[in-house]
CSV table of C-alpha atoms in Angstrom, one decimal:
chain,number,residue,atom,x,y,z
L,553,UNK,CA,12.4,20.6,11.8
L,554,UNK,CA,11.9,22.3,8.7
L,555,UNK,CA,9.4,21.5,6.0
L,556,UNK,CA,10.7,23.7,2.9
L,557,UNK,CA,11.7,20.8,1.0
L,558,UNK,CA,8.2,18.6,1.2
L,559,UNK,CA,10.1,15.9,-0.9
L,560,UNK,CA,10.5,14.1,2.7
L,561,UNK,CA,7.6,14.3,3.8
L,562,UNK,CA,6.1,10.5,3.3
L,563,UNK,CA,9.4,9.4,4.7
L,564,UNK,CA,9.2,11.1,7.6
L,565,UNK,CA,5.8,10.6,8.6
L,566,UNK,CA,5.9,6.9,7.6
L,567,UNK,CA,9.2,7.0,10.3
L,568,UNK,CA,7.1,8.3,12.8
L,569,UNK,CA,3.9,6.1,12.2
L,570,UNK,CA,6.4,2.6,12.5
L,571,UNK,CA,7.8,4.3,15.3
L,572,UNK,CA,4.2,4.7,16.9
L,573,UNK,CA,3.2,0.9,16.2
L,574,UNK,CA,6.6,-0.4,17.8
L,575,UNK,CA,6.0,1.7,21.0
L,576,UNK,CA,2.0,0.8,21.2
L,577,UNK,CA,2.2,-3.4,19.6
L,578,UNK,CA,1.6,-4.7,22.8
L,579,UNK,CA,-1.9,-2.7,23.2
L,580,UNK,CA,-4.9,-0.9,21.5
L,581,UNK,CA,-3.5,1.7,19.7
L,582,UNK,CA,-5.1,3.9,16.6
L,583,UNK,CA,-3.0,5.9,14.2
L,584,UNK,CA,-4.7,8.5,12.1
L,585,UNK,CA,-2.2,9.0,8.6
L,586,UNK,CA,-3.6,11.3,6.7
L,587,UNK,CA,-0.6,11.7,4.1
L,588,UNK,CA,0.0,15.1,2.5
L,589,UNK,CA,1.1,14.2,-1.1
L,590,UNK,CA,-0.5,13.7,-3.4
L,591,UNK,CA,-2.1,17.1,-2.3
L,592,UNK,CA,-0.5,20.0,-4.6
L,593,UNK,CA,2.6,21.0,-4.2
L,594,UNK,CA,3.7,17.5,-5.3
L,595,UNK,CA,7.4,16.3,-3.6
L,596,UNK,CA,8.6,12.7,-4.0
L,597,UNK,CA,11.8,11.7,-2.3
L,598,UNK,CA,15.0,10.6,-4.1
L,599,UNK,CA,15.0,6.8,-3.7
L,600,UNK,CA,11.3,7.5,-5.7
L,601,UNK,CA,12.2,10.1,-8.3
L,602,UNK,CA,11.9,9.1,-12.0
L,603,UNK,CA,10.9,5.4,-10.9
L,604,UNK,CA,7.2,5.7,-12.3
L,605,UNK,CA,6.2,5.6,-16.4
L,606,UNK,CA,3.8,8.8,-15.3
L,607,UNK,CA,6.1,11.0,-13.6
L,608,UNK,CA,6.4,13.2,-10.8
L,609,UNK,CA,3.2,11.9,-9.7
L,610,UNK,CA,3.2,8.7,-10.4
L,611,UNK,CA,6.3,8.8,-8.6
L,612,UNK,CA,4.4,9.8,-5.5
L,613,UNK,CA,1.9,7.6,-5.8
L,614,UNK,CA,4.8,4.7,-5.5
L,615,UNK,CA,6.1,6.3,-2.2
L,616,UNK,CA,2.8,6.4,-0.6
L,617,UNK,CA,2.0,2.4,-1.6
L,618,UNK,CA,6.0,2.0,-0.3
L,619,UNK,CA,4.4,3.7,3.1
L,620,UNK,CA,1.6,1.7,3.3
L,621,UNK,CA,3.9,-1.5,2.5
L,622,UNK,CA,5.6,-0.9,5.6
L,623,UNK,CA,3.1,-0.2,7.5
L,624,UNK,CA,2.0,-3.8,7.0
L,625,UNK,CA,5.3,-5.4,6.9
L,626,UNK,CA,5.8,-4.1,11.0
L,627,UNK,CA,2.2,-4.9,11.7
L,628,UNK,CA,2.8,-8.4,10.3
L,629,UNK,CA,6.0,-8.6,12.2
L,630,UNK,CA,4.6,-8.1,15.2
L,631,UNK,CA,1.5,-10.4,14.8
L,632,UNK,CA,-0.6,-7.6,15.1
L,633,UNK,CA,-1.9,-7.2,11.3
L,634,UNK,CA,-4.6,-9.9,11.4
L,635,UNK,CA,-6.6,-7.9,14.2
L,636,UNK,CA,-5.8,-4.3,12.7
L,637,UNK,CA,-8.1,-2.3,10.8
L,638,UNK,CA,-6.7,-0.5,8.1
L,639,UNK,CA,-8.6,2.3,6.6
L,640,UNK,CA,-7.2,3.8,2.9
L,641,UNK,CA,-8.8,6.2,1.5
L,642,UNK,CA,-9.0,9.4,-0.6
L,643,UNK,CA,-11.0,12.1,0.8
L,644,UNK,CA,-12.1,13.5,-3.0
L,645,UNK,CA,-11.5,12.7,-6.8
L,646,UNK,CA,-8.1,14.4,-8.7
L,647,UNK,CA,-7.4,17.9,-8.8
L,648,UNK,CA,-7.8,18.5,-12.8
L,649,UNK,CA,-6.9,21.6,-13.3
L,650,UNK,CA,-3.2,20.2,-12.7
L,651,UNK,CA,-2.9,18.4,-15.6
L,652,UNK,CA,-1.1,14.7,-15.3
L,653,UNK,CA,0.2,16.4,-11.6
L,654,UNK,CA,-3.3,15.8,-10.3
L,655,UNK,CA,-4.5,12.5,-10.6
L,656,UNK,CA,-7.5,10.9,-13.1
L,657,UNK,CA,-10.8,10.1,-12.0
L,658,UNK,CA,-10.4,7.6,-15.3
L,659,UNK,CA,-14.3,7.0,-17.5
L,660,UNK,CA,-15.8,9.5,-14.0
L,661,UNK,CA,-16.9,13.0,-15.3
L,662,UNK,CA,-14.9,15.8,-13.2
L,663,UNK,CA,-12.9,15.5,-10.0
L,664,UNK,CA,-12.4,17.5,-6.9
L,665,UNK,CA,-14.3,20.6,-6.1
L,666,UNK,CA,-17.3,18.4,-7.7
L,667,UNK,CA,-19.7,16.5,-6.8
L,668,UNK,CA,-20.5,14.6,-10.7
L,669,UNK,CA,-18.9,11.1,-9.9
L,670,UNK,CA,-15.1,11.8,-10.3
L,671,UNK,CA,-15.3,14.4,-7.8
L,672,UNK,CA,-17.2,12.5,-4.9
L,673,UNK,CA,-16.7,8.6,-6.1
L,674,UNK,CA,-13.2,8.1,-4.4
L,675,UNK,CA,-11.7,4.2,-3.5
L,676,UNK,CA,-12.0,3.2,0.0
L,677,UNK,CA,-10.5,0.0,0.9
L,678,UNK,CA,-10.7,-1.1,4.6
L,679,UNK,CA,-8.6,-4.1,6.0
L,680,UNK,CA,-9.3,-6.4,8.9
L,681,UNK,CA,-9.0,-9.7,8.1
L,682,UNK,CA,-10.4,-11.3,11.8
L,683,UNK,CA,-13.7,-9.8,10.9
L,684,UNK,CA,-13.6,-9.0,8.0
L,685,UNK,CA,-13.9,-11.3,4.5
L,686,UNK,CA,-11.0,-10.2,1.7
L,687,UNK,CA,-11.9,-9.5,-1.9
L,688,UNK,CA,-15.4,-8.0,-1.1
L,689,UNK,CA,-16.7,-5.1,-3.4
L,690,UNK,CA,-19.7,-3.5,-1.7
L,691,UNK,CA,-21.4,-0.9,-3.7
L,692,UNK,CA,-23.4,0.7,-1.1
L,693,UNK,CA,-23.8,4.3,-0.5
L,694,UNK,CA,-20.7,5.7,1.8
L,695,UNK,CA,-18.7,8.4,3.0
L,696,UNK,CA,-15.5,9.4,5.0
L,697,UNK,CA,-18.4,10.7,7.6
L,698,UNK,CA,-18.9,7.1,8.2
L,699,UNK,CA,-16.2,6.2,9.6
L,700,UNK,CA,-16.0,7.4,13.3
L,701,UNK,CA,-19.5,5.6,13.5
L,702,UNK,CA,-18.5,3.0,12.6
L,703,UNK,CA,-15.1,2.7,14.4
L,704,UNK,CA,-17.7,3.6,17.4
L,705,UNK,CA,-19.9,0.4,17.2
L,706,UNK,CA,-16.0,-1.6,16.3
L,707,UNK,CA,-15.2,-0.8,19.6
L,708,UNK,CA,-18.4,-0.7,21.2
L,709,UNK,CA,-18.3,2.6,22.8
L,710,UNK,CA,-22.0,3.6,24.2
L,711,UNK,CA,-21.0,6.9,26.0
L,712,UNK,CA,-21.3,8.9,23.0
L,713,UNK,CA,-24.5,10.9,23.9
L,714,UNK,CA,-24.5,13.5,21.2
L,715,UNK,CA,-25.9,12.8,17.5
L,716,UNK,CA,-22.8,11.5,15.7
L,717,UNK,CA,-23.1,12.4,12.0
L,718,UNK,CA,-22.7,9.2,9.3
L,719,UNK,CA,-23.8,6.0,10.2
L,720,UNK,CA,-21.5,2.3,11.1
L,721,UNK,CA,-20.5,0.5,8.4
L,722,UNK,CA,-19.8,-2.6,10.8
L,723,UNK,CA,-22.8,-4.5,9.4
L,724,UNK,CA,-21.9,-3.8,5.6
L,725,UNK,CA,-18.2,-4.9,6.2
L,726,UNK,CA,-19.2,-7.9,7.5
L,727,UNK,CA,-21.3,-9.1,4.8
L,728,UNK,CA,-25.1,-9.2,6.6
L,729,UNK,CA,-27.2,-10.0,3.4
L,730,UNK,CA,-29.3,-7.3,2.0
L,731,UNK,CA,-28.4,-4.7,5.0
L,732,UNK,CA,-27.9,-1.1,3.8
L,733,UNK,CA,-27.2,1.0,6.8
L,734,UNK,CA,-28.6,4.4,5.3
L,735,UNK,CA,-32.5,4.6,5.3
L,736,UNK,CA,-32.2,8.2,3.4
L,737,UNK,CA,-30.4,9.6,0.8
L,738,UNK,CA,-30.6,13.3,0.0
L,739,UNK,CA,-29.9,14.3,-3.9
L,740,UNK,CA,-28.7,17.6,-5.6
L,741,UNK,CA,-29.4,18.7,-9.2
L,742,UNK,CA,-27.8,21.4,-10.2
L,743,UNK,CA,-28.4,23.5,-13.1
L,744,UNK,CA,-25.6,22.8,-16.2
């Protein structure tokens, strides 16, 4: 088990996730995935390498959607995928001062290690399709802080006694009108 050459890594981790789901389809299971690459050093394995018009990391970026695609081929195949929640996400913008190698933040100014829009402004899509209307775009304030809150209220856990930071999401996801689950937002301005 040696991870010197990191051009395995997807593979391998997307192994053990399916292997995960098969062993816990017939109960409540979650499965945190948080996938190294694109994180620099960049490694893509060989059935990916040279497949993409933008390179090495394009080239990534196809194995990780590859992952994801068989993550919800099993979940399909074991008529599971209609009641799973699937959270993807980016936890910040590209890393720019690796060129191409890093990812664009497209027309958003800067990117990770920022907090202008390309740095904090990152896709989130989330996937439950029991509960959970398709095609939605919800512009409301969020953050990766909001998820354990709101995977709290999913499964209705009330023992939590300490302050949980971030708030649920549960009441955005599912389309309440006009709700916006954060009564404050702080601001920072920043001499440039």
């Amino acid at each position: 088990k040696n991870l010197k050459d990191q051009s395995m890594l997807t593979t391998k981790i997307t192994k053990y996730a399916l292997d995960f789901i098969d062993r816990n389809k017939n109960k409540p299971f979650f499965l945190y995935l948080p996938h190294p690459m694109p994180h620099q050093p960049i490694a893509v394995s060989d059935k990916f390498k040279g497949k993409s018009e933008l390179g090495l990391y394009g080239d990534v970026i196809m194995e990780i959607d590859w992952s994801v695609g068989q993550i919800l081929k099993l979940l399909k195949e074991n008529n599971i995928d209609e009641n799973t929640i699937i959270i993807f996400l980016s936890d910040n913008g590209p890393w720019l001062n690796f060129g191409k190698w890093g990812g664009s933040a497209g027309p958003l100014r800067e990117g990770k290690g920022t907090m202008w829009e390309g740095g904090a402004r990152v896709p989130c899509i989330i996937r439950w399709p029991k509960q959970i209307k398709s095609s939605q775009e919800i512009s409301n304030i969020a953050g990766a802080i909001d998820i354990f809150p709101t995977l709290v209220d999913i499964v209705g856990e009330n023992k939590i006694k300490q302050k949980i930071d971030g708030v649920s999401l549960l009441p955005l996801l599912k389309g309440i009108p006009n709700v916006n689950p954060r009564d404050e937002l702080f601001y920072y301005y920043g001499e440039n």
